[in-house]
Amino acid sequence: MKNANHSDQPSFSIRVVKEATGLTERRIRYYETLHLLAPRRTQGNQRLYTQADIDRLKYIKSLLDHGVSLKEVRAQLQQEDLIAHDRDFDDVERDAESYFQGKLIARKAEIHRDSLYPLINRHEIMRRLVRDHTSGHEDTKGDQ
DNA sequence: CTTCTGACA
DNA sequence: TGTCAGAA
């Protein structure tokens, strides 16, 4: 069941996500409690997933299938989110350069210093998986 | 009928 | 993680 929202992205029910990722509903919801993703909700509290959520879950499954622990998956996703956030920051910085240049640069530096680099390239397997993922591959191996 | 939360094996 | 109950 694919729903097109007014001005938003297409959204999918948990059943569609389950079928698209090969994950069980149990696991999909469990990963949400771990803050690995945060789908929007309908007024009736039903989860609404985006294609990005589906890709993210496939990525998570891929890492788990390759023996990466949930803890490492969480750390890896956190780093990637920070990098993405950092890219957004570059855009914002460009647009608001004449206004908050100083503060934005300071904030970016803070992000880098605190947690952007330490975990990157920590594990060779992670590096390989990240490369495969960013080059557009999807793993569909089944697991428990 | 589908999905949600909480709880227990 | 699987599965079940009770509610929405």
mmCIF file with all atom_site columns, C-alpha atoms (C1' of nucleotides) in Angstrom:
data_model
loop_
_atom_site.group_PDB
_atom_site.id
_atom_site.type_symbol
_atom_site.label_atom_id
_atom_site.label_alt_id
_atom_site.label_comp_id
_atom_site.label_asym_id
_atom_site.label_entity_id
_atom_site.label_seq_id
_atom_site.pdbx_PDB_ins_code
_atom_site.Cartn_x
_atom_site.Cartn_y
_atom_site.Cartn_z
_atom_site.occupancy
_atom_site.B_iso_or_equiv
_atom_site.pdbx_formal_charge
_atom_site.auth_seq_id
_atom_site.auth_comp_id
_atom_site.auth_asym_id
_atom_site.auth_atom_id
_atom_site.pdbx_PDB_model_num
ATOM 1   C CA    . MET A 1 1   ? 0.000  0.000   0.000  1.00 0.00 ? 1   MET A CA    1
ATOM 2   C CA    . LYS A 1 2   ? 1.729  3.060   -1.317 1.00 0.00 ? 2   LYS A CA    1
ATOM 3   C CA    . ASN A 1 3   ? 0.303  6.421   -0.349 1.00 0.00 ? 3   ASN A CA    1
ATOM 4   C CA    . ALA A 1 4   ? 1.156  9.695   -2.018 1.00 0.00 ? 4   ALA A CA    1
ATOM 5   C CA    . ASN A 1 5   ? 1.000  12.556  0.395  1.00 0.00 ? 5   ASN A CA    1
ATOM 6   C CA    . HIS A 1 6   ? -0.077 16.019  -0.589 1.00 0.00 ? 6   HIS A CA    1
ATOM 7   C CA    . SER A 1 7   ? 3.232  17.836  -0.836 1.00 0.00 ? 7   SER A CA    1
ATOM 8   C CA    . ASP A 1 8   ? 5.452  15.221  0.748  1.00 0.00 ? 8   ASP A CA    1
ATOM 9   C CA    . GLN A 1 9   ? 7.346  12.095  -0.224 1.00 0.00 ? 9   GLN A CA    1
ATOM 10  C CA    . PRO A 1 10  ? 5.554  8.855   -1.000 1.00 0.00 ? 10  PRO A CA    1
ATOM 11  C CA    . SER A 1 11  ? 4.984  6.854   2.154  1.00 0.00 ? 11  SER A CA    1
ATOM 12  C CA    . PHE A 1 12  ? 4.685  3.144   2.788  1.00 0.00 ? 12  PHE A CA    1
ATOM 13  C CA    . SER A 1 13  ? 3.034  0.984   5.426  1.00 0.00 ? 13  SER A CA    1
ATOM 14  C CA    . ILE A 1 14  ? 5.110  -1.289  7.610  1.00 0.00 ? 14  ILE A CA    1
ATOM 15  C CA    . ARG A 1 15  ? 3.871  -4.239  5.589  1.00 0.00 ? 15  ARG A CA    1
ATOM 16  C CA    . VAL A 1 16  ? 5.324  -2.828  2.387  1.00 0.00 ? 16  VAL A CA    1
ATOM 17  C CA    . VAL A 1 17  ? 8.557  -2.097  4.206  1.00 0.00 ? 17  VAL A CA    1
ATOM 18  C CA    . LYS A 1 18  ? 8.647  -5.613  5.557  1.00 0.00 ? 18  LYS A CA    1
ATOM 19  C CA    . GLU A 1 19  ? 8.248  -7.063  2.083  1.00 0.00 ? 19  GLU A CA    1
ATOM 20  C CA    . ALA A 1 20  ? 10.743 -4.639  0.562  1.00 0.00 ? 20  ALA A CA    1
ATOM 21  C CA    . THR A 1 21  ? 13.470 -5.229  3.132  1.00 0.00 ? 21  THR A CA    1
ATOM 22  C CA    . GLY A 1 22  ? 12.995 -8.837  4.124  1.00 0.00 ? 22  GLY A CA    1
ATOM 23  C CA    . LEU A 1 23  ? 12.968 -7.782  7.768  1.00 0.00 ? 23  LEU A CA    1
ATOM 24  C CA    . THR A 1 24  ? 10.198 -8.757  10.170 1.00 0.00 ? 24  THR A CA    1
ATOM 25  C CA    . GLU A 1 25  ? 7.841  -6.142  11.560 1.00 0.00 ? 25  GLU A CA    1
ATOM 26  C CA    . ARG A 1 26  ? 9.264  -6.932  14.962 1.00 0.00 ? 26  ARG A CA    1
ATOM 27  C CA    . ARG A 1 27  ? 12.777 -6.008  13.919 1.00 0.00 ? 27  ARG A CA    1
ATOM 28  C CA    . ILE A 1 28  ? 11.699 -2.938  11.983 1.00 0.00 ? 28  ILE A CA    1
ATOM 29  C CA    . ARG A 1 29  ? 9.963  -1.599  15.083 1.00 0.00 ? 29  ARG A CA    1
ATOM 30  C CA    . TYR A 1 30  ? 12.803 -2.685  17.331 1.00 0.00 ? 30  TYR A CA    1
ATOM 31  C CA    . TYR A 1 31  ? 15.384 -0.742  15.316 1.00 0.00 ? 31  TYR A CA    1
ATOM 32  C CA    . GLU A 1 32  ? 13.180 2.272   15.705 1.00 0.00 ? 32  GLU A CA    1
ATOM 33  C CA    . THR A 1 33  ? 13.401 1.980   19.482 1.00 0.00 ? 33  THR A CA    1
ATOM 34  C CA    . LEU A 1 34  ? 17.178 2.033   19.012 1.00 0.00 ? 34  LEU A CA    1
ATOM 35  C CA    . HIS A 1 35  ? 16.765 5.314   17.158 1.00 0.00 ? 35  HIS A CA    1
ATOM 36  C CA    . LEU A 1 36  ? 18.123 3.882   13.923 1.00 0.00 ? 36  LEU A CA    1
ATOM 37  C CA    . LEU A 1 37  ? 15.213 5.528   12.119 1.00 0.00 ? 37  LEU A CA    1
ATOM 38  C CA    . ALA A 1 38  ? 12.184 7.618   12.962 1.00 0.00 ? 38  ALA A CA    1
ATOM 39  C CA    . PRO A 1 39  ? 9.280  7.303   10.498 1.00 0.00 ? 39  PRO A CA    1
ATOM 40  C CA    . ARG A 1 40  ? 6.445  9.783   10.618 1.00 0.00 ? 40  ARG A CA    1
ATOM 41  C CA    . ARG A 1 41  ? 3.084  8.704   11.952 1.00 0.00 ? 41  ARG A CA    1
ATOM 42  C CA    . THR A 1 42  ? -0.449 9.077   10.726 1.00 0.00 ? 42  THR A CA    1
ATOM 43  C CA    . GLN A 1 43  ? -3.083 10.608  12.929 1.00 0.00 ? 43  GLN A CA    1
ATOM 44  C CA    . GLY A 1 44  ? -3.963 7.075   13.900 1.00 0.00 ? 44  GLY A CA    1
ATOM 45  C CA    . ASN A 1 45  ? -0.355 6.524   14.985 1.00 0.00 ? 45  ASN A CA    1
ATOM 46  C CA    . GLN A 1 46  ? 0.480  4.245   12.080 1.00 0.00 ? 46  GLN A CA    1
ATOM 47  C CA    . ARG A 1 47  ? 4.065  4.431   10.842 1.00 0.00 ? 47  ARG A CA    1
ATOM 48  C CA    . LEU A 1 48  ? 4.679  6.056   7.474  1.00 0.00 ? 48  LEU A CA    1
ATOM 49  C CA    . TYR A 1 49  ? 7.979  5.063   5.879  1.00 0.00 ? 49  TYR A CA    1
ATOM 50  C CA    . THR A 1 50  ? 9.748  6.879   3.069  1.00 0.00 ? 50  THR A CA    1
ATOM 51  C CA    . GLN A 1 51  ? 11.951 5.306   0.413  1.00 0.00 ? 51  GLN A CA    1
ATOM 52  C CA    . ALA A 1 52  ? 14.905 6.664   2.383  1.00 0.00 ? 52  ALA A CA    1
ATOM 53  C CA    . ASP A 1 53  ? 13.714 4.676   5.402  1.00 0.00 ? 53  ASP A CA    1
ATOM 54  C CA    . ILE A 1 54  ? 13.525 1.541   3.280  1.00 0.00 ? 54  ILE A CA    1
ATOM 55  C CA    . ASP A 1 55  ? 17.034 2.105   1.921  1.00 0.00 ? 55  ASP A CA    1
ATOM 56  C CA    . ARG A 1 56  ? 18.292 2.730   5.415  1.00 0.00 ? 56  ARG A CA    1
ATOM 57  C CA    . LEU A 1 57  ? 16.753 -0.511  6.671  1.00 0.00 ? 57  LEU A CA    1
ATOM 58  C CA    . LYS A 1 58  ? 18.251 -2.431  3.777  1.00 0.00 ? 58  LYS A CA    1
ATOM 59  C CA    . TYR A 1 59  ? 21.604 -0.943  4.649  1.00 0.00 ? 59  TYR A CA    1
ATOM 60  C CA    . ILE A 1 60  ? 21.177 -1.912  8.305  1.00 0.00 ? 60  ILE A CA    1
ATOM 61  C CA    . LYS A 1 61  ? 20.244 -5.434  7.297  1.00 0.00 ? 61  LYS A CA    1
ATOM 62  C CA    . SER A 1 62  ? 23.258 -5.602  5.005  1.00 0.00 ? 62  SER A CA    1
ATOM 63  C CA    . LEU A 1 63  ? 25.615 -4.634  7.796  1.00 0.00 ? 63  LEU A CA    1
ATOM 64  C CA    . LEU A 1 64  ? 24.015 -7.107  10.215 1.00 0.00 ? 64  LEU A CA    1
ATOM 65  C CA    . ASP A 1 65  ? 24.171 -9.870  7.625  1.00 0.00 ? 65  ASP A CA    1
ATOM 66  C CA    . HIS A 1 66  ? 27.895 -9.230  7.340  1.00 0.00 ? 66  HIS A CA    1
ATOM 67  C CA    . GLY A 1 67  ? 28.456 -9.656  11.043 1.00 0.00 ? 67  GLY A CA    1
ATOM 68  C CA    . VAL A 1 68  ? 28.466 -6.042  12.116 1.00 0.00 ? 68  VAL A CA    1
ATOM 69  C CA    . SER A 1 69  ? 26.914 -5.653  15.567 1.00 0.00 ? 69  SER A CA    1
ATOM 70  C CA    . LEU A 1 70  ? 23.908 -3.474  16.219 1.00 0.00 ? 70  LEU A CA    1
ATOM 71  C CA    . LYS A 1 71  ? 26.112 -1.243  18.305 1.00 0.00 ? 71  LYS A CA    1
ATOM 72  C CA    . GLU A 1 72  ? 28.497 -0.730  15.410 1.00 0.00 ? 72  GLU A CA    1
ATOM 73  C CA    . VAL A 1 73  ? 25.620 -0.230  13.004 1.00 0.00 ? 73  VAL A CA    1
ATOM 74  C CA    . ARG A 1 74  ? 24.294 2.473   15.269 1.00 0.00 ? 74  ARG A CA    1
ATOM 75  C CA    . ALA A 1 75  ? 27.698 4.137   15.470 1.00 0.00 ? 75  ALA A CA    1
ATOM 76  C CA    . GLN A 1 76  ? 28.188 3.940   11.729 1.00 0.00 ? 76  GLN A CA    1
ATOM 77  C CA    . LEU A 1 77  ? 24.778 5.414   10.952 1.00 0.00 ? 77  LEU A CA    1
ATOM 78  C CA    . GLN A 1 78  ? 25.422 8.154   13.457 1.00 0.00 ? 78  GLN A CA    1
ATOM 79  C CA    . GLN A 1 79  ? 28.621 9.092   11.668 1.00 0.00 ? 79  GLN A CA    1
ATOM 80  C CA    . GLU A 1 80  ? 26.945 9.056   8.300  1.00 0.00 ? 80  GLU A CA    1
ATOM 81  C CA    . ASP A 1 81  ? 24.134 11.205  9.622  1.00 0.00 ? 81  ASP A CA    1
ATOM 82  C CA    . LEU A 1 82  ? 26.661 13.665  10.952 1.00 0.00 ? 82  LEU A CA    1
ATOM 83  C CA    . ILE A 1 83  ? 28.400 13.779  7.610  1.00 0.00 ? 83  ILE A CA    1
ATOM 84  C CA    . ALA A 1 84  ? 25.080 14.371  5.850  1.00 0.00 ? 84  ALA A CA    1
ATOM 85  C CA    . HIS A 1 85  ? 24.224 16.982  8.410  1.00 0.00 ? 85  HIS A CA    1
ATOM 86  C CA    . ASP A 1 86  ? 27.589 18.537  7.813  1.00 0.00 ? 86  ASP A CA    1
ATOM 87  C CA    . ARG A 1 87  ? 26.882 18.731  4.090  1.00 0.00 ? 87  ARG A CA    1
ATOM 88  C CA    . ASP A 1 88  ? 23.605 20.461  4.862  1.00 0.00 ? 88  ASP A CA    1
ATOM 89  C CA    . PHE A 1 89  ? 25.563 22.785  7.057  1.00 0.00 ? 89  PHE A CA    1
ATOM 90  C CA    . ASP A 1 90  ? 27.781 23.687  4.141  1.00 0.00 ? 90  ASP A CA    1
ATOM 91  C CA    . ASP A 1 91  ? 24.689 24.607  2.157  1.00 0.00 ? 91  ASP A CA    1
ATOM 92  C CA    . VAL A 1 92  ? 23.209 26.620  4.971  1.00 0.00 ? 92  VAL A CA    1
ATOM 93  C CA    . GLU A 1 93  ? 26.548 28.242  5.531  1.00 0.00 ? 93  GLU A CA    1
ATOM 94  C CA    . ARG A 1 94  ? 26.724 29.313  1.926  1.00 0.00 ? 94  ARG A CA    1
ATOM 95  C CA    . ASP A 1 95  ? 23.227 30.796  2.054  1.00 0.00 ? 95  ASP A CA    1
ATOM 96  C CA    . ALA A 1 96  ? 23.610 32.515  5.368  1.00 0.00 ? 96  ALA A CA    1
ATOM 97  C CA    . GLU A 1 97  ? 27.240 33.383  5.007  1.00 0.00 ? 97  GLU A CA    1
ATOM 98  C CA    . SER A 1 98  ? 26.690 37.073  5.403  1.00 0.00 ? 98  SER A CA    1
ATOM 99  C CA    . TYR A 1 99  ? 24.628 36.543  8.548  1.00 0.00 ? 99  TYR A CA    1
ATOM 100 C CA    . PHE A 1 100 ? 25.957 33.835  10.836 1.00 0.00 ? 100 PHE A CA    1
ATOM 101 C CA    . GLN A 1 101 ? 29.222 32.843  9.215  1.00 0.00 ? 101 GLN A CA    1
ATOM 102 C CA    . GLY A 1 102 ? 31.134 32.879  12.442 1.00 0.00 ? 102 GLY A CA    1
ATOM 103 C CA    . LYS A 1 103 ? 28.671 30.774  14.409 1.00 0.00 ? 103 LYS A CA    1
ATOM 104 C CA    . LEU A 1 104 ? 28.139 28.252  11.646 1.00 0.00 ? 104 LEU A CA    1
ATOM 105 C CA    . ILE A 1 105 ? 31.829 27.681  11.173 1.00 0.00 ? 105 ILE A CA    1
ATOM 106 C CA    . ALA A 1 106 ? 32.266 27.326  14.909 1.00 0.00 ? 106 ALA A CA    1
ATOM 107 C CA    . ARG A 1 107 ? 29.456 24.796  15.062 1.00 0.00 ? 107 ARG A CA    1
ATOM 108 C CA    . LYS A 1 108 ? 30.856 22.802  12.189 1.00 0.00 ? 108 LYS A CA    1
ATOM 109 C CA    . ALA A 1 109 ? 34.239 22.709  13.824 1.00 0.00 ? 109 ALA A CA    1
ATOM 110 C CA    . GLU A 1 110 ? 32.598 21.481  17.000 1.00 0.00 ? 110 GLU A CA    1
ATOM 111 C CA    . ILE A 1 111 ? 30.898 18.639  15.174 1.00 0.00 ? 111 ILE A CA    1
ATOM 112 C CA    . HIS A 1 112 ? 34.147 17.568  13.565 1.00 0.00 ? 112 HIS A CA    1
ATOM 113 C CA    . ARG A 1 113 ? 36.090 17.758  16.792 1.00 0.00 ? 113 ARG A CA    1
ATOM 114 C CA    . ASP A 1 114 ? 33.539 15.886  18.885 1.00 0.00 ? 114 ASP A CA    1
ATOM 115 C CA    . SER A 1 115 ? 32.495 12.969  16.796 1.00 0.00 ? 115 SER A CA    1
ATOM 116 C CA    . LEU A 1 116 ? 32.790 13.106  13.078 1.00 0.00 ? 116 LEU A CA    1
ATOM 117 C CA    . TYR A 1 117 ? 36.133 11.497  12.495 1.00 0.00 ? 117 TYR A CA    1
ATOM 118 C CA    . PRO A 1 118 ? 36.971 9.089   15.353 1.00 0.00 ? 118 PRO A CA    1
ATOM 119 C CA    . LEU A 1 119 ? 34.872 6.163   14.122 1.00 0.00 ? 119 LEU A CA    1
ATOM 120 C CA    . ILE A 1 120 ? 35.338 6.589   10.396 1.00 0.00 ? 120 ILE A CA    1
ATOM 121 C CA    . ASN A 1 121 ? 37.482 3.845   8.880  1.00 0.00 ? 121 ASN A CA    1
ATOM 122 C CA    . ARG A 1 122 ? 37.589 2.052   12.210 1.00 0.00 ? 122 ARG A CA    1
ATOM 123 C CA    . HIS A 1 123 ? 36.971 -1.317  10.709 1.00 0.00 ? 123 HIS A CA    1
ATOM 124 C CA    . GLU A 1 124 ? 37.964 -2.620  7.336  1.00 0.00 ? 124 GLU A CA    1
ATOM 125 C CA    . ILE A 1 125 ? 34.707 -4.480  6.924  1.00 0.00 ? 125 ILE A CA    1
ATOM 126 C CA    . MET A 1 126 ? 32.819 -1.310  7.676  1.00 0.00 ? 126 MET A CA    1
ATOM 127 C CA    . ARG A 1 127 ? 34.821 0.527   5.072  1.00 0.00 ? 127 ARG A CA    1
ATOM 128 C CA    . ARG A 1 128 ? 34.061 -2.072  2.447  1.00 0.00 ? 128 ARG A CA    1
ATOM 129 C CA    . LEU A 1 129 ? 30.373 -2.203  3.300  1.00 0.00 ? 129 LEU A CA    1
ATOM 130 C CA    . VAL A 1 130 ? 30.061 1.540   3.287  1.00 0.00 ? 130 VAL A CA    1
ATOM 131 C CA    . ARG A 1 131 ? 31.712 1.677   -0.103 1.00 0.00 ? 131 ARG A CA    1
ATOM 132 C CA    . ASP A 1 132 ? 29.365 -0.978  -1.487 1.00 0.00 ? 132 ASP A CA    1
ATOM 133 C CA    . HIS A 1 133 ? 26.395 0.825   -0.031 1.00 0.00 ? 133 HIS A CA    1
ATOM 134 C CA    . THR A 1 134 ? 27.263 4.259   -1.337 1.00 0.00 ? 134 THR A CA    1
ATOM 135 C CA    . SER A 1 135 ? 27.923 2.829   -4.789 1.00 0.00 ? 135 SER A CA    1
ATOM 136 C CA    . GLY A 1 136 ? 24.333 1.744   -4.952 1.00 0.00 ? 136 GLY A CA    1
ATOM 137 C CA    . HIS A 1 137 ? 24.348 -1.946  -3.921 1.00 0.00 ? 137 HIS A CA    1
ATOM 138 C CA    . GLU A 1 138 ? 21.735 -3.703  -1.844 1.00 0.00 ? 138 GLU A CA    1
ATOM 139 C CA    . ASP A 1 139 ? 22.164 -6.896  0.120  1.00 0.00 ? 139 ASP A CA    1
ATOM 140 C CA    . THR A 1 140 ? 19.263 -9.267  0.504  1.00 0.00 ? 140 THR A CA    1
ATOM 141 C CA    . LYS A 1 141 ? 20.686 -12.131 2.467  1.00 0.00 ? 141 LYS A CA    1
ATOM 142 C CA    . GLY A 1 142 ? 18.280 -13.521 5.021  1.00 0.00 ? 142 GLY A CA    1
ATOM 143 C CA    . ASP A 1 143 ? 19.042 -13.900 8.707  1.00 0.00 ? 143 ASP A CA    1
ATOM 144 C CA    . GLN A 1 144 ? 17.215 -14.548 11.925 1.00 0.00 ? 144 GLN A CA    1
ATOM 145 C "C1'" . DC  B 2 1   ? -8.461 -6.633  8.162  1.00 0.00 ? 1   DC  B "C1'" 1
ATOM 146 C "C1'" . DT  B 2 2   ? -3.893 -3.994  9.438  1.00 0.00 ? 2   DT  B "C1'" 1
ATOM 147 C "C1'" . DT  B 2 3   ? -1.064 -1.918  12.836 1.00 0.00 ? 3   DT  B "C1'" 1
ATOM 148 C "C1'" . DC  B 2 4   ? 0.280  -0.415  17.628 1.00 0.00 ? 4   DC  B "C1'" 1
ATOM 149 C "C1'" . DT  B 2 5   ? 2.148  -1.114  22.370 1.00 0.00 ? 5   DT  B "C1'" 1
ATOM 150 C "C1'" . DG  B 2 6   ? 3.507  -3.852  26.063 1.00 0.00 ? 6   DG  B "C1'" 1
ATOM 151 C "C1'" . DA  B 2 7   ? 4.869  -8.135  27.884 1.00 0.00 ? 7   DA  B "C1'" 1
ATOM 152 C "C1'" . DC  B 2 8   ? 6.652  -12.737 28.245 1.00 0.00 ? 8   DC  B "C1'" 1
ATOM 153 C "C1'" . DA  B 2 9   ? 9.159  -17.141 26.567 1.00 0.00 ? 9   DA  B "C1'" 1
ATOM 154 C "C1'" . DT  C 3 1   ? 13.453 -12.199 18.239 1.00 0.00 ? 1   DT  C "C1'" 1
ATOM 155 C "C1'" . DG  C 3 2   ? 8.886  -14.530 18.024 1.00 0.00 ? 2   DG  C "C1'" 1
ATOM 156 C "C1'" . DT  C 3 3   ? 4.410  -14.226 19.413 1.00 0.00 ? 3   DT  C "C1'" 1
ATOM 157 C "C1'" . DC  C 3 4   ? 0.246  -13.051 21.783 1.00 0.00 ? 4   DC  C "C1'" 1
ATOM 158 C "C1'" . DA  C 3 5   ? -3.355 -9.921  23.847 1.00 0.00 ? 5   DA  C "C1'" 1
ATOM 159 C "C1'" . DG  C 3 6   ? -6.200 -5.995  23.685 1.00 0.00 ? 6   DG  C "C1'" 1
ATOM 160 C "C1'" . DA  C 3 7   ? -7.002 -1.589  21.637 1.00 0.00 ? 7   DA  C "C1'" 1
ATOM 161 C "C1'" . DA  C 3 8   ? -7.343 1.701   17.636 1.00 0.00 ? 8   DA  C "C1'" 1
#
